[in-house]
mmCIF file of N, CA and C in Angstrom:
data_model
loop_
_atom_site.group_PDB
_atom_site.id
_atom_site.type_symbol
_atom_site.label_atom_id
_atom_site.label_comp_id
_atom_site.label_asym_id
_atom_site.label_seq_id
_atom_site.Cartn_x
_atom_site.Cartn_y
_atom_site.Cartn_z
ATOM 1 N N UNK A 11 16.856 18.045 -6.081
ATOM 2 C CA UNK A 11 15.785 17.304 -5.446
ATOM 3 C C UNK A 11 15.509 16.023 -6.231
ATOM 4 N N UNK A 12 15.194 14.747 -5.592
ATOM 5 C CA UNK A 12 15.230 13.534 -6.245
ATOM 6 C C UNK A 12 13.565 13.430 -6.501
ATOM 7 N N UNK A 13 13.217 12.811 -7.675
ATOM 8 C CA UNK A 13 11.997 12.801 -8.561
ATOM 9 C C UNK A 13 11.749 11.891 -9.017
ATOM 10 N N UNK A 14 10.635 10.926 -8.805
ATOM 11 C CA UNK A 14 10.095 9.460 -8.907
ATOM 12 C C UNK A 14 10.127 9.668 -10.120
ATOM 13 N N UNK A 15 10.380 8.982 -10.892
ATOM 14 C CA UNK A 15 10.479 8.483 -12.271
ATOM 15 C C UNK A 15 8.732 8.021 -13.086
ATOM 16 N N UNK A 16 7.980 7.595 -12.007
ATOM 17 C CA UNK A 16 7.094 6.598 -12.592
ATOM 18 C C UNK A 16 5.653 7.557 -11.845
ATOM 19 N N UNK A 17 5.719 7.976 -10.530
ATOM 20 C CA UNK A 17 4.342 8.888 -10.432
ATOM 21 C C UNK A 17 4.308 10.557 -10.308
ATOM 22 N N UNK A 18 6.025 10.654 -10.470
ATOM 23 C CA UNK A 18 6.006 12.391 -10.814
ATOM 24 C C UNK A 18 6.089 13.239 -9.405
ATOM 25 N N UNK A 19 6.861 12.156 -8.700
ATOM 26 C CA UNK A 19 6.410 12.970 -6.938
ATOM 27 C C UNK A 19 8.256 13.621 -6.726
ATOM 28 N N UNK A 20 7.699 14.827 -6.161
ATOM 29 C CA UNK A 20 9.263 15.124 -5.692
ATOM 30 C C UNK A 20 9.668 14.775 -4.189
ATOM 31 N N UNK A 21 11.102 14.742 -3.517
ATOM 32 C CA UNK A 21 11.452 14.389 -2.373
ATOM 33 C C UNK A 21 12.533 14.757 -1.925
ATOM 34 N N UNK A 22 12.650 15.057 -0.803
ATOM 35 C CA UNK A 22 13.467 15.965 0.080
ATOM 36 C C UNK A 22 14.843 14.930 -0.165
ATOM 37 N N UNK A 23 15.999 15.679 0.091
ATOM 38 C CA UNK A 23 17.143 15.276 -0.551
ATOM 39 C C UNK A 23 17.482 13.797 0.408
ATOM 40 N N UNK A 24 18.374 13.158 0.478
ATOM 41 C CA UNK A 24 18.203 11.586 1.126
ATOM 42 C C UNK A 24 17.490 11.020 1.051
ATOM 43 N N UNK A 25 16.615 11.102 0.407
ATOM 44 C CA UNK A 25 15.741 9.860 0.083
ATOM 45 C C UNK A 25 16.057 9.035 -1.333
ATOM 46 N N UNK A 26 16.001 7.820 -1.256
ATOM 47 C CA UNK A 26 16.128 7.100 -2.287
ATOM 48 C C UNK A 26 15.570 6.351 -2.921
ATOM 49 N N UNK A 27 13.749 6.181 -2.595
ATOM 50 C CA UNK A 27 13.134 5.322 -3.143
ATOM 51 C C UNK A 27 11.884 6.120 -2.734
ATOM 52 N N UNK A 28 10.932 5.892 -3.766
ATOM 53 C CA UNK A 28 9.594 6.459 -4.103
ATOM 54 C C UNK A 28 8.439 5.598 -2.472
ATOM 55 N N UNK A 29 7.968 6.088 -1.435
ATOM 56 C CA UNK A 29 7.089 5.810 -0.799
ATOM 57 C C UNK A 29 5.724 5.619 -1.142
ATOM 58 N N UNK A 30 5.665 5.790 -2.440
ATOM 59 C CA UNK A 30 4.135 5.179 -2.827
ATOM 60 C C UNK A 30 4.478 3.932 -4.193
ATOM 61 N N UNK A 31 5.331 3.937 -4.985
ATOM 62 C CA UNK A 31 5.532 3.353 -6.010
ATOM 63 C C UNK A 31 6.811 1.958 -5.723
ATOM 64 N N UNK A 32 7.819 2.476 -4.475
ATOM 65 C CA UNK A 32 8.841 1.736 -4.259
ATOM 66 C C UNK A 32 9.947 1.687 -5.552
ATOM 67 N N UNK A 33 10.415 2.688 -6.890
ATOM 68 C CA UNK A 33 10.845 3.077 -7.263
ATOM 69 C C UNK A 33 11.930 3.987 -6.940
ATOM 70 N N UNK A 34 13.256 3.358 -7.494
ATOM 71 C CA UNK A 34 14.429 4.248 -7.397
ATOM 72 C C UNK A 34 14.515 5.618 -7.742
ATOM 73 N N UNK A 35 14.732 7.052 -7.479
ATOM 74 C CA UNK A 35 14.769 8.156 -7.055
ATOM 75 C C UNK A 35 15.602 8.933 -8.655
ATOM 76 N N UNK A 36 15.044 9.594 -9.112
ATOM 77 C CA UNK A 36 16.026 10.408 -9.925
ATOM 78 C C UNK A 36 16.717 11.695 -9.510
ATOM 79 N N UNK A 37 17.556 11.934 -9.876
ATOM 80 C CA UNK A 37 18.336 13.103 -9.974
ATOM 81 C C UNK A 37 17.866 14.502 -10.051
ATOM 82 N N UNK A 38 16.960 14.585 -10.972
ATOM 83 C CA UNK A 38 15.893 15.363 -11.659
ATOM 84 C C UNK A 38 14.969 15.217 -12.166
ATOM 85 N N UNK A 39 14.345 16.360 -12.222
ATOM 86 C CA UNK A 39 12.889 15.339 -12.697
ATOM 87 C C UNK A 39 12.950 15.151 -14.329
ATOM 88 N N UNK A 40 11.896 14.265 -14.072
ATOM 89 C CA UNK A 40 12.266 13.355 -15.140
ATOM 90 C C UNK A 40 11.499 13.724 -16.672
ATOM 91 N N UNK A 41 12.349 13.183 -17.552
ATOM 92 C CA UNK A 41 11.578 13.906 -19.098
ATOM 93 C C UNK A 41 10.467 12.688 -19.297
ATOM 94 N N UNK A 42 9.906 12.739 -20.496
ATOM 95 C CA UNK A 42 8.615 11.775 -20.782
ATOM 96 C C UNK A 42 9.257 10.597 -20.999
ATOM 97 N N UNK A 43 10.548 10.561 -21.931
ATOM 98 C CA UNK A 43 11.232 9.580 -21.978
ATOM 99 C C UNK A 43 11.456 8.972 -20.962
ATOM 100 N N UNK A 44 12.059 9.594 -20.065
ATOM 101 C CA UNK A 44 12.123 8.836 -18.842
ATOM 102 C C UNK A 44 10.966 8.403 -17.667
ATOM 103 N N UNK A 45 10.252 8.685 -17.883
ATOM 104 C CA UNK A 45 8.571 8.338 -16.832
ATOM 105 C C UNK A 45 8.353 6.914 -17.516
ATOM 106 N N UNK A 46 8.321 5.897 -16.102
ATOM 107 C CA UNK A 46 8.278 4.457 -16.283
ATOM 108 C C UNK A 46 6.804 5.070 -16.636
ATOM 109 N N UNK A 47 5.969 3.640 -17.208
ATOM 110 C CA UNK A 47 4.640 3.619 -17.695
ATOM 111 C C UNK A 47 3.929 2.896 -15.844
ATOM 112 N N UNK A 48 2.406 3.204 -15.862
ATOM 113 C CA UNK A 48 1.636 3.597 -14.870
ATOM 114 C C UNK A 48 1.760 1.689 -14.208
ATOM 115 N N UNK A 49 1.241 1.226 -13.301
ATOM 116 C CA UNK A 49 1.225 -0.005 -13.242
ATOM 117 C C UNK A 49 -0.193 -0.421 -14.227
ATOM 118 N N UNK A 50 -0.863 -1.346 -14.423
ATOM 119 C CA UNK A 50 -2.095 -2.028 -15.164
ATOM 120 C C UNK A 50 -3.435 -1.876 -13.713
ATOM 121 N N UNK A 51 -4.584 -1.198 -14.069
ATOM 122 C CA UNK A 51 -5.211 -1.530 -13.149
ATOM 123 C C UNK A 51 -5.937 -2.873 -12.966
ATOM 124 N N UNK A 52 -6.044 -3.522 -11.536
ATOM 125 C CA UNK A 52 -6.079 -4.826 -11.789
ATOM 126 C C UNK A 52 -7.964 -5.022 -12.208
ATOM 127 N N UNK A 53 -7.943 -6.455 -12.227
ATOM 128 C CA UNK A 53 -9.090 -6.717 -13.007
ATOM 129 C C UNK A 53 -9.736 -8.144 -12.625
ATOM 130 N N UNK A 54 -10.690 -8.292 -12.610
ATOM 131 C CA UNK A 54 -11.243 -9.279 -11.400
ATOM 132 C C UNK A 54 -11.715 -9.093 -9.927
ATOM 133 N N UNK A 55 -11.203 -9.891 -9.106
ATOM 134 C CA UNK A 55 -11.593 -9.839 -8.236
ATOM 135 C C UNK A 55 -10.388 -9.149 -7.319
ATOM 136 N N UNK A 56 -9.828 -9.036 -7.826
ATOM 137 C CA UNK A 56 -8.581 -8.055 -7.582
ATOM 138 C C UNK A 56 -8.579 -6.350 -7.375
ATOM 139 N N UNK A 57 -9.790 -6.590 -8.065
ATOM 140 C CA UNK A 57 -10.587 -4.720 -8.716
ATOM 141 C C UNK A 57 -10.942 -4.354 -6.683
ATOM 142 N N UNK A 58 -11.835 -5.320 -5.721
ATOM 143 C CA UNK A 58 -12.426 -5.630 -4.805
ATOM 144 C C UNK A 58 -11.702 -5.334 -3.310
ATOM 145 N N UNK A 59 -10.440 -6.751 -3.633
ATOM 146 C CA UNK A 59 -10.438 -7.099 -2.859
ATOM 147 C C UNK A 59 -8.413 -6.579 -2.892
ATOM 148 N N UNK A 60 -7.847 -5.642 -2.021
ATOM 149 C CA UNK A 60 -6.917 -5.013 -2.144
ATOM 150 C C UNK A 60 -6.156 -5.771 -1.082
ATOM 151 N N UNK A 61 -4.790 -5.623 -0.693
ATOM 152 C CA UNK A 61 -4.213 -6.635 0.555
ATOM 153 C C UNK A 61 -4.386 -5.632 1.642
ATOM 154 N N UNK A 62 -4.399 -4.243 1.701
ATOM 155 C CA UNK A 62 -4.758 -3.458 2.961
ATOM 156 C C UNK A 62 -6.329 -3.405 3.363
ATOM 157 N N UNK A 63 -7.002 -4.078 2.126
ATOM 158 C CA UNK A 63 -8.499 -3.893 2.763
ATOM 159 C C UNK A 63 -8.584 -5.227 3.574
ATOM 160 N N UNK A 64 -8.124 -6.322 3.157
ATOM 161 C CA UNK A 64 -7.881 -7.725 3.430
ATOM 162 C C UNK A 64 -7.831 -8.053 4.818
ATOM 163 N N UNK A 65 -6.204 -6.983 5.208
ATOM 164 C CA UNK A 65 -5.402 -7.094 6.761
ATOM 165 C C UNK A 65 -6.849 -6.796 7.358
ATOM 166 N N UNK A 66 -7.103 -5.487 6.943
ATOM 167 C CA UNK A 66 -7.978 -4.487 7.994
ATOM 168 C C UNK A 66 -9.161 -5.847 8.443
ATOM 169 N N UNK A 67 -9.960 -6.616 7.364
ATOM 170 C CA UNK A 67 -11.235 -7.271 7.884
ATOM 171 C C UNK A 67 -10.451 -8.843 8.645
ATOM 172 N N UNK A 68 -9.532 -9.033 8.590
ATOM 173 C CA UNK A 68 -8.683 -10.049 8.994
ATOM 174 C C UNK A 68 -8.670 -9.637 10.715
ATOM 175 N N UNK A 69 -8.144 -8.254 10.288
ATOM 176 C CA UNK A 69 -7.718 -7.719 12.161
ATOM 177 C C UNK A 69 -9.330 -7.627 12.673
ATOM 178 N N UNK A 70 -10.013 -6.622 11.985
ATOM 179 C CA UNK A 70 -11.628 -6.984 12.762
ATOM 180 C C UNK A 70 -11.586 -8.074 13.270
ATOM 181 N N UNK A 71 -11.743 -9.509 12.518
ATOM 182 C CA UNK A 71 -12.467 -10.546 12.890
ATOM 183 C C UNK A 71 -11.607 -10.743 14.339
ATOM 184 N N UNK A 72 -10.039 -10.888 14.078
ATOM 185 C CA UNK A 72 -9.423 -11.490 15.157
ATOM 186 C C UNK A 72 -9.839 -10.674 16.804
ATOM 187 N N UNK A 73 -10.314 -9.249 16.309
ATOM 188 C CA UNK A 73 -10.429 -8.511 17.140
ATOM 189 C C UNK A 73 -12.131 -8.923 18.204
ATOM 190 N N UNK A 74 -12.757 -9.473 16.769
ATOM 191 C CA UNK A 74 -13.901 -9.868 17.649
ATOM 192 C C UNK A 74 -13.967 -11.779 17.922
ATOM 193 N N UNK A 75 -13.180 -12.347 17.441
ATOM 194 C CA UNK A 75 -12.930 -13.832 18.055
ATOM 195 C C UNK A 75 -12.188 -13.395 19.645
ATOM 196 N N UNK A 76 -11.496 -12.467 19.812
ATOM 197 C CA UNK A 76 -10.649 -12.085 21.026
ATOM 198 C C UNK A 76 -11.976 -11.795 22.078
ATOM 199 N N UNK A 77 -12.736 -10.687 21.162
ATOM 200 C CA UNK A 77 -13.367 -10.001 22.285
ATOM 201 C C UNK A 77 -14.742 -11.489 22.873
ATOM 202 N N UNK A 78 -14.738 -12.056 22.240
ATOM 203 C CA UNK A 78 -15.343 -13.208 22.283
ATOM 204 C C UNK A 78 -15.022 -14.065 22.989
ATOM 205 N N UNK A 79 -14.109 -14.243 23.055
ATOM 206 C CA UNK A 79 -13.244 -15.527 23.625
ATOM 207 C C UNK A 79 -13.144 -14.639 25.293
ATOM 208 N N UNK A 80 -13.043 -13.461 25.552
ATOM 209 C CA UNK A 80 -12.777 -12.790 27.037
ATOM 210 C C UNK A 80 -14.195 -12.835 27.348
ATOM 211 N N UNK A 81 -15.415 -12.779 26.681
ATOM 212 C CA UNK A 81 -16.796 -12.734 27.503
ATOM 213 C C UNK A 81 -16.874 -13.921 27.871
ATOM 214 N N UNK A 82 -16.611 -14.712 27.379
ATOM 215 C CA UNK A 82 -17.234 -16.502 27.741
ATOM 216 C C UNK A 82 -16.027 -16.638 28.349
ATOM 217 N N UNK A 83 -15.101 -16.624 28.484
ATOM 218 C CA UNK A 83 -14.384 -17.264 30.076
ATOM 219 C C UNK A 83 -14.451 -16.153 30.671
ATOM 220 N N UNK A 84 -15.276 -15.247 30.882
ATOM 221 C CA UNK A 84 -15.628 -14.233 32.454
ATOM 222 C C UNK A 84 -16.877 -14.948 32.720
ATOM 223 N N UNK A 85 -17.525 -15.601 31.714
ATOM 224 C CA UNK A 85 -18.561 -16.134 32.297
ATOM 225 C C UNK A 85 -18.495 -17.453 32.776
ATOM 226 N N UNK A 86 -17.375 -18.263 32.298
ATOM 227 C CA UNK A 86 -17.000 -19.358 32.952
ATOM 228 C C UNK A 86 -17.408 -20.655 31.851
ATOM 229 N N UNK A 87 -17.593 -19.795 30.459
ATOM 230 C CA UNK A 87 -18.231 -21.049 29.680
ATOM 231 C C UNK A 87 -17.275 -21.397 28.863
ATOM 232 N N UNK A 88 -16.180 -20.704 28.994
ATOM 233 C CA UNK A 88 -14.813 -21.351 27.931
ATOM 234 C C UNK A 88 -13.943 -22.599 29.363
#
């Protein structure tokens, strides 16, 4: 069974890269020696503001400029 190197996850055989880390797949699992170190947690405004929280308030807005934009030309004011 192939074994992320860096968050310790195991995976069904054909797979070749870690789905949470994007890390190449070991053989076996892995000794301490071999466990990449954790990523850095970020710091700033970075701590906040994540790129999936980002999309999500990005898609809201577009979702309500849309829903916006269909009331006023049913009403004939666009």
């Amino acid at each position: 069974m192939p074994w992320c190197p860096k968050c310790g996850a195991e995976y069904v055989e054909n797979v070749r890269k870690c789905k949470d880390c994007g890390v190449g797949l070991l053989d076996h699992k892995p000794t301490s020696d071999e466990m990449l170190p954790p990523d850095p947690k970020p710091t700033g405004w970075r701590r906040f503001v994540t790129r999936e929280r980002f999309l999500r308030v990005l898609k809201t807005l577009i979702a309500i400029l849309l829903a916006l934009a269909a009331a006023l030309s049913l009403q004939g004011l666009l």
